[in-house]
Amino acid sequence: MAESSAERAAADSGTARQQPPLAVPASAVPAAGSDPAAVPDAGPEPAAGSDQAAPDVSRVPTVVVDDLHVIYRIYGTGTGHGNATAALRRMLLRQGSPNVTTVHAVRGVTFTAYRGEAIGIIGSNGSGKSTLLKAIAGLLPADRGRVYTDGQPSLLGVNAALMNDLTGGTNVLLGGLAMGMSQEEIHSRYQDIVDFSGINEKDDFISLPMRTYSSGMAARLRFSIAAAKNHDVLMIDEALATGDRAFQKRSEERIRELRKEAGTVFLVSHNNTSIRDTCDRVLWIERGELLMDGPTDEVVQAYEDHGGR
Amino acid sequence: MSASPAAVLAASHGLSVSGARPGPGAYARQLWARRHFITALAAARQSALYSGARLGQLWQVLTPLLNAAVYFLVFGMLLGAGHGVPDYIPFLCTGVFVFTFTQSAAMSGARSLTDNLGLVRALHFPRASLPLAATLLQLRQLMLALGVLALVLVADGVPVTSRWLLAVPALVLQSVFNAGLALALARVGARTTDFAQLLPFLLRTWMYLSGIFYDLSKITAGAPHPLVRLLETNPALIYVSLMRYALIDTVTGARLPPHVWPLALIWATVAAGAGYAFFWSSEEEYGRG
């Protein structure tokens, strides 16, 4: 991580194509950001590859997102007559599935992430950040474009419930096994996971069912389980927002460790301080498009100037 | 269409497409690597099964007993289905317990993905682990029920013979069949959520066709031969008959459907193979939306 931000920005601009702000001084960015039309469309880009004829061999890409489009198809919207006769009439009168709405949530995002990077993703609510992470994790189908990854990315989100009717301890065991850890590995790390989560600081909560946990406790335990394994690519979706300050500090430390172990970490957050503390590169997504991709300070500054908190 | 620069970069570093489904062989190896997850999940689910009830785990034994008692009351005493069937209570209990295994494996298999959506969306693991764990949980339940059944049989005066050992291969074949069924229904249930509402009716119809409460051969005595043959290839009837043959001395080989062992093997192989292929071919789709 000895690279200066200028070098990083220069290298990045060659691999991703939809990030004109990097070509201009950071001060000029908000204007481009406020006007999506200023972002060139994702047409043919012969220059993108040739810019980087000799890629830096020391930087190993772990995630390559290539002109990704994600379209949600949502069933059961439309007129909400939720009774049986209405359902029957809909089936009789209209063939197929009438109540489908499509949402074009990610529109042509392209970037490359490298080993050892911690990448923050910022943008207003509903801008497509979580959808982008789900698509990278392979949990949502790409409508157009591709996502290439090194190994299996792991996504850790706030809504990623484990098994609420089982105890915290059983969830640690099952979560670890599901991630592919061996039984010995889990037994040897069990105490570390529990200590890291801080679940047992107040009482013996680890032997209670997870449905009795507060949302903050559940989020902490989930993060602790997921962080116990060394992931090639770990994506964290707002998971740290619910923890208390002490836990956030521990988590940020663990994220730095994961990066040292040659992983790549993505962090979605509305907390710019957390992004600044953890990430060295930031993607700014707005209306499903990648507005800006560059060093944390520049992008977060531009985002804040634009009106983001 | 020429490859994009990003695709070239990805290929040069050996990156793979995210969310792509592995081949059937590689998928089987991934599943094998998760075997401890499957067994631990089944065990954890079983221990949580009656955690809300005061009698707790006692219900695991009480449930099959009460089931058998209700069916005995309705079919044995009120409808008189047991007339002419020797050892009717062991006959009925074996049928109910063995069919319940298939029935509940089908039900919990169909719900296994939708019930564990949080887990599916949070972590990456071969999704077939879930219907397989559901089947394993039902097998563990059946083991308890078989313990109860052994007591019922002995109390009824059925002799313990070496033929009881045949219960083991019968149970293995039925478990393989159930696993295949659970896999297939898991895919259907994940795609079509209406299916979970419909399935209980299908399963109940299947139960009434499978000779659980009555001796099927007595009902079909005057029926046309092809129909009888069709009814006798019903996998549920086959696995139930095998278990009755193994455990009850008055159920002789002559009372078994024809070619019962080969059919049991064929059904298990076909269900497991087709169920696995059917489930695998949609692996990357589960948990989306």
XYZ file of C-alpha atoms in Angstrom:
598
model
C 0.000 0.000 0.000
C 2.959 2.286 -0.498
C 1.548 3.739 -3.671
C 0.692 7.374 -3.643
C -2.840 8.289 -4.484
C -1.717 9.846 -7.765
C -0.118 6.630 -8.956
C -3.146 4.659 -7.929
C -5.478 6.988 -9.735
C -3.354 6.808 -12.858
C -3.297 3.035 -12.806
C -7.007 2.771 -12.136
C -7.981 5.070 -14.934
C -6.588 2.618 -17.412
C -8.633 -0.349 -16.276
C -12.004 1.219 -15.777
C -13.630 3.165 -18.490
C -16.504 5.119 -17.070
C -14.706 7.475 -14.790
C -13.906 10.728 -16.548
C -13.675 12.664 -13.264
C -10.218 11.236 -12.724
C -8.984 12.931 -15.833
C -9.893 16.317 -14.437
C -8.855 17.997 -11.201
C -10.875 16.850 -8.228
C -12.346 20.312 -7.842
C -14.112 19.978 -11.181
C -15.770 16.754 -10.247
C -18.974 17.857 -8.537
C -20.124 19.489 -11.745
C -19.699 16.263 -13.611
C -21.283 14.363 -10.767
C -24.379 16.502 -10.677
C -24.996 15.954 -14.359
C -25.215 12.332 -15.402
C -25.188 13.410 -19.038
C -21.575 14.422 -18.572
C -20.705 10.783 -18.067
C -19.985 9.360 -21.484
C -22.016 6.346 -22.367
C -20.421 2.973 -22.342
C -19.769 2.804 -26.041
C -16.757 1.210 -27.709
C -13.637 2.131 -25.846
C -10.557 1.087 -27.774
C -8.379 3.287 -25.601
C -9.163 1.532 -22.359
C -7.118 -1.531 -23.076
C -4.287 0.165 -24.889
C -3.745 2.638 -22.065
C -2.540 -0.243 -20.012
C -0.595 -2.192 -22.548
C 1.834 -3.228 -19.846
C -0.245 -3.757 -16.706
C 1.512 -3.472 -13.408
C 2.393 -7.080 -12.660
C 2.568 -6.507 -8.916
C -1.160 -5.739 -8.816
C -3.296 -8.818 -9.049
C -6.939 -8.192 -9.962
C -9.433 -10.000 -7.744
C -12.698 -8.586 -9.063
C -13.279 -7.423 -12.630
C -16.680 -5.890 -13.275
C -17.279 -5.481 -16.984
C -20.150 -3.223 -18.116
C -22.528 -4.703 -15.561
C -26.266 -4.175 -15.860
C -28.670 -5.558 -13.272
C -32.412 -5.404 -13.785
C -34.793 -6.432 -11.024
C -38.067 -8.030 -11.956
C -40.502 -7.501 -9.141
C -43.648 -9.595 -9.056
C -46.866 -8.777 -7.304
C -46.800 -5.034 -7.692
C -49.603 -3.197 -9.452
C -53.135 -2.883 -8.193
C -53.233 -4.297 -4.717
C -56.539 -6.115 -4.474
C -55.258 -8.878 -2.282
C -58.309 -11.105 -2.134
C -59.076 -14.418 -3.784
C -61.637 -13.199 -6.330
C -59.277 -10.460 -7.500
C -56.476 -12.987 -7.882
C -58.756 -15.309 -9.824
C -59.951 -12.494 -12.075
C -56.357 -11.473 -12.802
C -55.552 -15.038 -13.743
C -58.629 -15.384 -15.939
C -58.460 -12.020 -17.691
C -54.753 -11.600 -18.207
C -52.411 -14.299 -19.323
C -48.834 -14.420 -18.133
C -47.692 -12.411 -15.180
C -49.181 -8.942 -15.407
C -47.895 -7.392 -12.233
C -44.220 -7.282 -13.066
C -42.245 -4.096 -12.645
C -38.662 -3.844 -13.790
C -36.067 -1.709 -12.063
C -32.793 -1.028 -13.841
C -30.712 -0.883 -10.680
C -27.159 -1.026 -12.040
C -26.414 0.584 -15.405
C -23.120 -0.255 -16.998
C -20.664 -0.246 -14.107
C -17.058 -1.127 -14.944
C -14.089 -1.280 -12.584
C -11.273 -3.536 -11.479
C -10.402 -4.273 -7.860
C -6.954 -5.484 -6.842
C -5.611 -7.676 -4.110
C -5.052 -5.798 -0.865
C -7.448 -2.981 -1.647
C -10.230 -1.777 0.624
C -12.842 -0.148 -1.533
C -15.622 2.000 -0.163
C -18.862 2.362 -2.077
C -20.857 5.516 -1.455
C -23.996 7.044 -2.909
C -27.442 8.077 -1.775
C -30.102 5.570 -0.713
C -31.398 3.512 -3.616
C -28.435 4.331 -5.841
C -27.667 0.664 -6.453
C -24.786 0.033 -4.036
C -26.215 -3.081 -2.406
C -27.408 -4.425 -5.746
C -23.890 -4.032 -7.119
C -22.469 -6.021 -4.205
C -25.058 -8.763 -4.615
C -24.215 -9.026 -8.294
C -20.492 -9.255 -7.526
C -21.236 -11.990 -5.001
C -23.106 -13.905 -7.701
C -26.404 -13.654 -5.848
C -28.152 -11.617 -8.537
C -27.988 -12.429 -12.232
C -26.302 -9.894 -14.491
C -28.639 -8.768 -17.220
C -25.740 -7.668 -19.408
C -22.035 -7.649 -18.767
C -20.026 -9.939 -16.546
C -18.411 -10.102 -13.152
C -15.166 -12.038 -12.878
C -13.837 -12.913 -9.465
C -10.934 -14.720 -7.904
C -12.549 -17.341 -5.731
C -15.943 -16.871 -4.178
C -16.744 -13.392 -2.846
C -18.589 -13.327 0.460
C -21.271 -10.759 1.051
C -22.100 -9.676 4.558
C -25.218 -7.566 4.790
C -27.455 -6.272 7.542
C -30.337 -8.433 6.459
C -28.268 -11.565 6.196
C -30.068 -13.425 8.947
C -28.607 -16.688 10.052
C -30.908 -19.057 11.911
C -32.963 -17.160 14.448
C -34.387 -20.152 16.269
C -30.932 -21.549 17.027
C -28.498 -20.318 19.655
C -25.662 -17.951 18.859
C -23.196 -20.761 19.486
C -24.916 -23.079 17.011
C -24.953 -20.259 14.487
C -21.200 -19.848 14.879
C -20.738 -23.577 14.248
C -23.146 -23.779 11.312
C -21.970 -20.525 9.759
C -18.382 -21.682 9.886
C -19.213 -25.076 8.410
C -21.300 -23.458 5.673
C -18.357 -21.246 4.760
C -16.277 -24.387 4.348
C -14.246 -24.331 7.552
C -13.376 -27.696 9.057
C -14.780 -28.769 12.412
C -11.364 -28.550 14.089
C -10.843 -25.079 12.660
C -14.151 -23.887 14.095
C -13.586 -25.448 17.483
C -10.166 -23.826 17.724
C -11.512 -20.408 16.701
C -14.887 -20.585 18.444
C -13.782 -18.608 21.497
C -12.088 -15.986 19.326
C -15.273 -15.493 17.338
C -17.401 -15.146 20.466
C -14.918 -12.793 22.111
C -14.629 -10.697 18.971
C -18.390 -10.294 18.739
C -18.549 -9.152 22.344
C -21.863 -10.996 22.677
C -20.905 -12.492 26.012
C -19.692 -9.245 27.589
C -22.990 -8.645 29.363
C -24.246 -12.138 29.986
C -24.148 -15.636 28.518
C -26.029 -14.581 25.390
C -24.216 -17.002 23.133
C -26.308 -19.891 24.487
C -29.589 -18.080 23.800
C -31.481 -18.268 20.490
C -30.545 -15.537 18.056
C -34.110 -14.229 17.970
C -33.517 -12.853 21.480
C -30.620 -10.682 20.265
C -30.881 -6.994 19.590
C -30.239 -5.995 15.979
C -26.823 -4.666 16.955
C -25.843 -7.911 18.702
C -27.001 -10.023 15.755
C -25.080 -7.857 13.301
C -21.960 -8.139 15.462
C -22.180 -11.897 15.645
C -22.742 -12.199 11.898
C -19.756 -10.027 11.166
C -17.628 -11.996 13.614
C -18.567 -15.292 11.971
C -17.908 -14.035 8.462
C -14.665 -12.327 9.454
C -13.334 -15.502 11.099
C -12.450 -16.936 7.721
C -9.882 -15.408 5.419
C -11.861 -14.403 2.370
C -10.350 -13.626 -0.972
C -13.051 -11.022 -1.429
C -15.182 -9.816 1.484
C -18.037 -7.388 0.926
C -19.598 -5.638 3.888
C -22.941 -3.942 3.419
C -23.623 -1.500 6.255
C -22.826 -4.283 8.704
C -20.782 -2.064 10.960
C -23.401 0.632 11.305
C -25.296 -1.165 14.052
C -22.362 -2.032 16.295
C -21.202 0.202 19.116
C -18.026 2.275 18.862
C -15.776 -0.331 20.509
C -16.982 -3.006 18.109
C -16.544 -0.703 15.117
C -12.926 -0.153 16.131
C -12.332 -3.927 16.381
C -14.034 -4.437 13.005
C -11.944 -1.805 11.292
C -8.845 -3.473 12.682
C -10.026 -6.855 11.436
C -10.709 -5.392 7.977
C -7.141 -4.119 7.870
C -5.905 -7.600 8.830
C -7.999 -9.197 6.105
C -6.415 -6.830 3.607
C -2.923 -7.749 4.798
C -3.828 -11.379 4.219
C -4.043 -10.435 0.559
C -7.794 -10.118 0.377
C -9.965 -7.420 -1.121
C -12.581 -5.731 1.024
C -15.614 -3.784 -0.193
C -17.443 -1.598 2.288
C -20.810 0.034 1.692
C -21.513 2.722 4.237
C -23.248 6.025 4.730
C -20.734 6.841 7.416
C -18.011 8.797 5.631
C -15.744 8.658 8.668
C -15.859 4.878 8.596
C -15.059 4.950 4.871
C -12.145 7.336 5.437
C -10.779 5.215 8.292
C -10.957 1.943 6.392
C -10.756 2.442 2.651
C -8.066 3.655 0.310
C -10.251 3.771 -2.782
C -13.884 4.780 -3.184
C -16.512 4.214 -5.840
C -19.340 6.726 -5.986
C -22.516 5.225 -7.413
C -25.544 7.327 -8.303
C -28.664 6.126 -10.136
C -26.924 2.856 -10.915
C -23.999 4.521 -12.661
C -20.411 4.812 -11.546
C -19.875 8.574 -11.158
C -16.398 8.550 -9.717
C -13.663 6.082 -8.871
C -10.525 7.208 -7.128
C -8.625 7.773 -3.879
C -10.795 8.062 -0.789
C -10.086 11.709 0.011
C -10.921 13.020 -3.428
C -14.098 11.024 -3.957
C -15.505 11.500 -0.453
C -14.710 15.220 -0.678
C -16.532 15.437 -4.001
C -19.456 13.472 -2.598
C -19.691 15.725 0.433
C -19.475 18.851 -1.716
C -22.259 17.419 -3.825
C -24.463 17.171 -0.756
C -23.825 13.688 0.601
C -23.208 13.538 4.325
C -18.104 -10.453 -30.582
C -14.533 -9.871 -29.492
C -13.628 -10.151 -25.835
C -13.638 -6.889 -23.908
C -10.403 -5.667 -22.270
C -11.886 -6.529 -18.897
C -12.578 -10.085 -20.027
C -9.006 -10.365 -21.308
C -7.651 -9.055 -18.006
C -9.842 -11.466 -16.066
C -8.786 -14.403 -18.209
C -5.103 -13.548 -17.916
C -5.326 -13.760 -14.127
C -7.492 -16.841 -14.059
C -10.598 -15.151 -12.666
C -13.879 -16.965 -13.053
C -17.355 -15.634 -13.693
C -19.051 -14.895 -10.371
C -22.045 -17.017 -9.500
C -21.344 -19.547 -12.248
C -22.475 -23.079 -11.503
C -19.844 -25.817 -11.222
C -20.102 -29.018 -13.215
C -22.086 -31.903 -11.729
C -18.956 -33.727 -10.586
C -17.372 -30.649 -9.027
C -20.703 -29.886 -7.374
C -20.791 -33.338 -5.823
C -17.274 -32.788 -4.456
C -18.336 -29.423 -2.975
C -21.290 -31.157 -1.340
C -19.052 -33.858 0.073
C -16.773 -31.168 1.501
C -19.838 -29.725 3.268
C -20.967 -33.054 4.770
C -20.268 -31.855 8.320
C -22.394 -28.789 7.647
C -25.261 -31.004 6.473
C -25.130 -33.264 9.514
C -24.670 -30.375 11.950
C -27.571 -28.474 10.391
C -29.863 -31.503 10.675
C -28.836 -32.072 14.298
C -29.299 -28.402 15.224
C -32.689 -28.263 13.541
C -33.808 -31.394 15.328
C -32.809 -30.074 18.726
C -34.682 -26.824 18.014
C -37.755 -28.648 16.726
C -39.861 -28.757 19.886
C -37.961 -26.117 21.853
C -41.151 -24.093 22.290
C -43.107 -26.953 23.880
C -42.930 -27.728 27.570
C -42.570 -31.453 27.037
C -39.770 -30.606 24.620
C -37.988 -33.495 22.949
C -40.544 -35.967 24.333
C -42.740 -34.886 21.418
C -40.348 -36.530 19.012
C -41.616 -39.851 20.386
C -45.147 -38.762 21.218
C -45.895 -37.413 17.732
C -45.545 -40.725 15.841
C -47.362 -42.582 18.635
C -50.310 -40.196 18.574
C -50.365 -40.328 14.779
C -50.631 -44.109 14.860
C -53.295 -43.909 17.576
C -55.461 -41.563 15.492
C -55.192 -43.730 12.395
C -55.971 -46.840 14.446
C -59.071 -45.163 15.826
C -60.314 -44.025 12.401
C -59.324 -46.862 10.122
C -58.980 -49.808 12.486
C -62.032 -49.248 14.678
C -64.450 -46.930 12.851
C -63.947 -48.003 9.233
C -62.891 -51.543 9.923
C -60.053 -51.448 7.372
C -58.167 -53.923 9.522
C -60.577 -56.817 9.067
C -58.711 -59.766 7.671
C -55.304 -58.125 8.038
C -53.243 -60.102 10.560
C -51.224 -58.033 13.051
C -53.129 -54.920 12.055
C -51.564 -52.591 14.638
C -47.934 -53.398 13.621
C -49.065 -53.292 9.969
C -50.585 -49.832 10.444
C -47.771 -48.386 12.580
C -45.047 -49.529 10.177
C -46.968 -48.064 7.254
C -47.608 -44.738 8.976
C -44.052 -44.285 10.219
C -42.386 -45.265 6.952
C -44.711 -43.179 4.809
C -44.331 -40.206 7.164
C -40.592 -40.308 6.452
C -41.183 -39.829 2.714
C -43.984 -37.356 3.305
C -42.091 -35.092 5.672
C -38.898 -35.310 3.624
C -40.920 -34.091 0.632
C -42.548 -31.293 2.639
C -39.409 -30.028 4.336
C -37.416 -30.450 1.130
C -39.880 -28.255 -0.765
C -39.574 -25.585 1.913
C -35.846 -25.974 2.578
C -34.709 -23.111 0.329
C -37.471 -20.633 1.098
C -37.161 -21.299 4.845
C -33.420 -20.671 4.769
C -33.394 -17.702 2.422
C -31.380 -15.647 4.889
C -28.675 -18.281 5.019
C -28.708 -18.696 1.241
C -28.316 -14.957 0.699
C -25.673 -14.543 3.384
C -23.233 -17.363 2.729
C -21.989 -19.369 -0.176
C -22.326 -23.112 0.032
C -23.768 -25.736 -2.314
C -27.502 -25.164 -1.997
C -28.235 -28.887 -2.188
C -26.969 -29.011 1.408
C -30.349 -27.661 2.515
C -32.723 -30.297 1.052
C -30.205 -32.986 2.010
C -30.094 -31.722 5.588
C -33.907 -31.679 5.592
C -33.954 -35.326 4.498
C -31.364 -36.243 7.105
C -33.425 -34.546 9.803
C -36.452 -36.636 8.802
C -34.306 -39.778 8.837
C -33.250 -38.970 12.394
C -36.913 -38.504 13.290
C -37.722 -41.851 11.702
C -35.025 -43.549 13.780
C -36.821 -42.398 16.929
C -40.134 -43.546 15.483
C -38.628 -46.939 14.634
C -37.527 -47.285 18.248
C -41.139 -46.714 19.251
C -42.225 -49.129 16.538
C -39.957 -51.882 17.882
C -41.655 -51.545 21.269
C -45.104 -51.676 19.628
C -44.123 -54.791 17.669
C -42.746 -56.609 20.697
C -45.726 -55.577 22.817
C -48.021 -56.949 20.117
C -46.222 -60.278 20.197
C -44.408 -60.030 16.851
C -41.288 -62.217 17.136
C -37.860 -60.625 16.643
C -36.252 -62.592 13.806
C -33.137 -62.232 11.683
C -35.430 -60.858 8.970
C -35.405 -57.571 10.892
C -31.936 -57.011 9.406
C -33.606 -56.494 6.021
C -34.940 -53.224 7.425
C -31.468 -51.729 6.965
C -31.213 -52.046 3.147
C -34.881 -51.093 2.829
C -34.266 -47.951 4.866
C -31.111 -47.055 2.936
C -32.940 -47.333 -0.392
C -35.852 -45.293 0.894
C -33.518 -42.602 2.228
C -31.804 -42.299 -1.153
C -35.206 -42.069 -2.835
C -36.332 -39.404 -0.352
C -33.168 -37.365 -0.844
C -33.776 -37.283 -4.595
C -37.403 -36.353 -4.046
C -36.448 -33.580 -1.613
C -33.905 -32.172 -4.089
C -36.421 -32.092 -6.934
C -39.175 -30.569 -4.804
C -36.755 -28.009 -3.340
C -36.215 -26.561 -6.809
C -39.940 -26.536 -7.567
C -40.727 -25.015 -4.174
C -38.069 -22.321 -4.551
C -39.394 -21.233 -7.943
C -43.135 -21.626 -7.374
C -44.107 -20.543 -3.903
C -47.686 -21.719 -4.491
C -46.341 -25.242 -4.522
C -45.934 -25.414 -0.748
C -49.699 -24.830 -0.431
C -50.558 -27.559 -2.899
C -48.086 -30.211 -1.778
C -49.914 -31.416 1.366
C -52.926 -32.397 -0.764
C -50.764 -34.256 -3.253
C -49.002 -36.075 -0.446
C -52.256 -37.028 1.274
C -53.619 -38.429 -1.973
C -50.403 -40.385 -2.379
C -50.787 -41.743 1.171
C -54.318 -43.013 0.532
C -53.115 -44.727 -2.657
C -50.209 -46.429 -0.932
C -52.001 -48.987 1.214
C -50.969 -47.519 4.546
C -54.245 -48.275 6.341
C -55.427 -51.270 4.405
C -54.050 -54.196 2.477
C -53.971 -52.910 -1.099
C -54.262 -56.422 -2.576
C -57.702 -56.840 -0.961
C -59.012 -53.640 -2.569
C -57.605 -54.288 -6.038
C -58.713 -57.922 -6.224
C -61.215 -57.284 -9.058
C -59.370 -54.409 -10.768
C -57.856 -54.682 -14.283
C -54.357 -56.092 -14.310
C -52.486 -53.045 -15.747
C -54.007 -50.804 -13.070
C -52.939 -53.193 -10.326
C -49.420 -53.304 -11.774
C -49.316 -49.497 -11.856
C -50.458 -49.242 -8.246
C -47.894 -51.831 -7.240
C -44.983 -49.873 -8.718
C -45.786 -46.922 -6.439
C -42.475 -46.280 -4.630
C -44.171 -45.474 -1.335
C -45.996 -48.813 -1.428
C -42.748 -50.586 -2.242
C -40.742 -49.108 0.633
C -43.631 -49.589 3.065
C -44.088 -53.204 1.948
C -40.377 -53.933 2.333
C -40.343 -52.597 5.855
C -43.450 -54.595 6.769
C -41.912 -57.707 5.249
C -38.733 -57.147 7.257
C -40.393 -56.501 10.590
C -43.669 -58.451 10.706
C -43.492 -62.249 10.428
C -47.046 -62.637 9.105
C -46.253 -60.406 6.112
C -44.823 -63.147 3.934
C -42.991 -62.873 0.647
C -46.178 -63.891 -1.168
C -47.878 -60.708 0.034
C -45.167 -58.464 -1.453
C -45.676 -56.696 -4.794
C -43.773 -58.435 -7.628
C -40.077 -57.509 -8.214
C -40.080 -55.503 -5.022
C -36.303 -55.345 -4.391
C -35.308 -54.435 -7.984
C -38.058 -51.814 -8.061
C -36.886 -50.360 -4.751
C -33.370 -50.085 -6.167
C -34.547 -48.590 -9.465
C -36.749 -46.011 -7.758
C -33.890 -44.951 -5.456
C -31.410 -44.645 -8.342
C -33.794 -42.802 -10.639
C -35.029 -40.394 -7.950
C -31.538 -39.593 -6.688
C -30.068 -39.134 -10.173
C -32.940 -37.121 -11.596
C -33.402 -35.090 -8.403
C -29.701 -34.244 -8.258
C -29.520 -33.224 -11.919
C -32.744 -31.230 -11.684
C -31.591 -29.371 -8.575
C -28.052 -28.795 -9.831
C -29.127 -27.341 -13.173
C -30.666 -24.364 -11.355
C -27.975 -23.964 -8.660
C -27.013 -20.380 -9.520
C -30.649 -19.215 -9.372
C -31.476 -20.040 -5.756
C -31.916 -17.164 -3.359
C -32.192 -14.524 -6.033
C -34.814 -11.886 -6.405
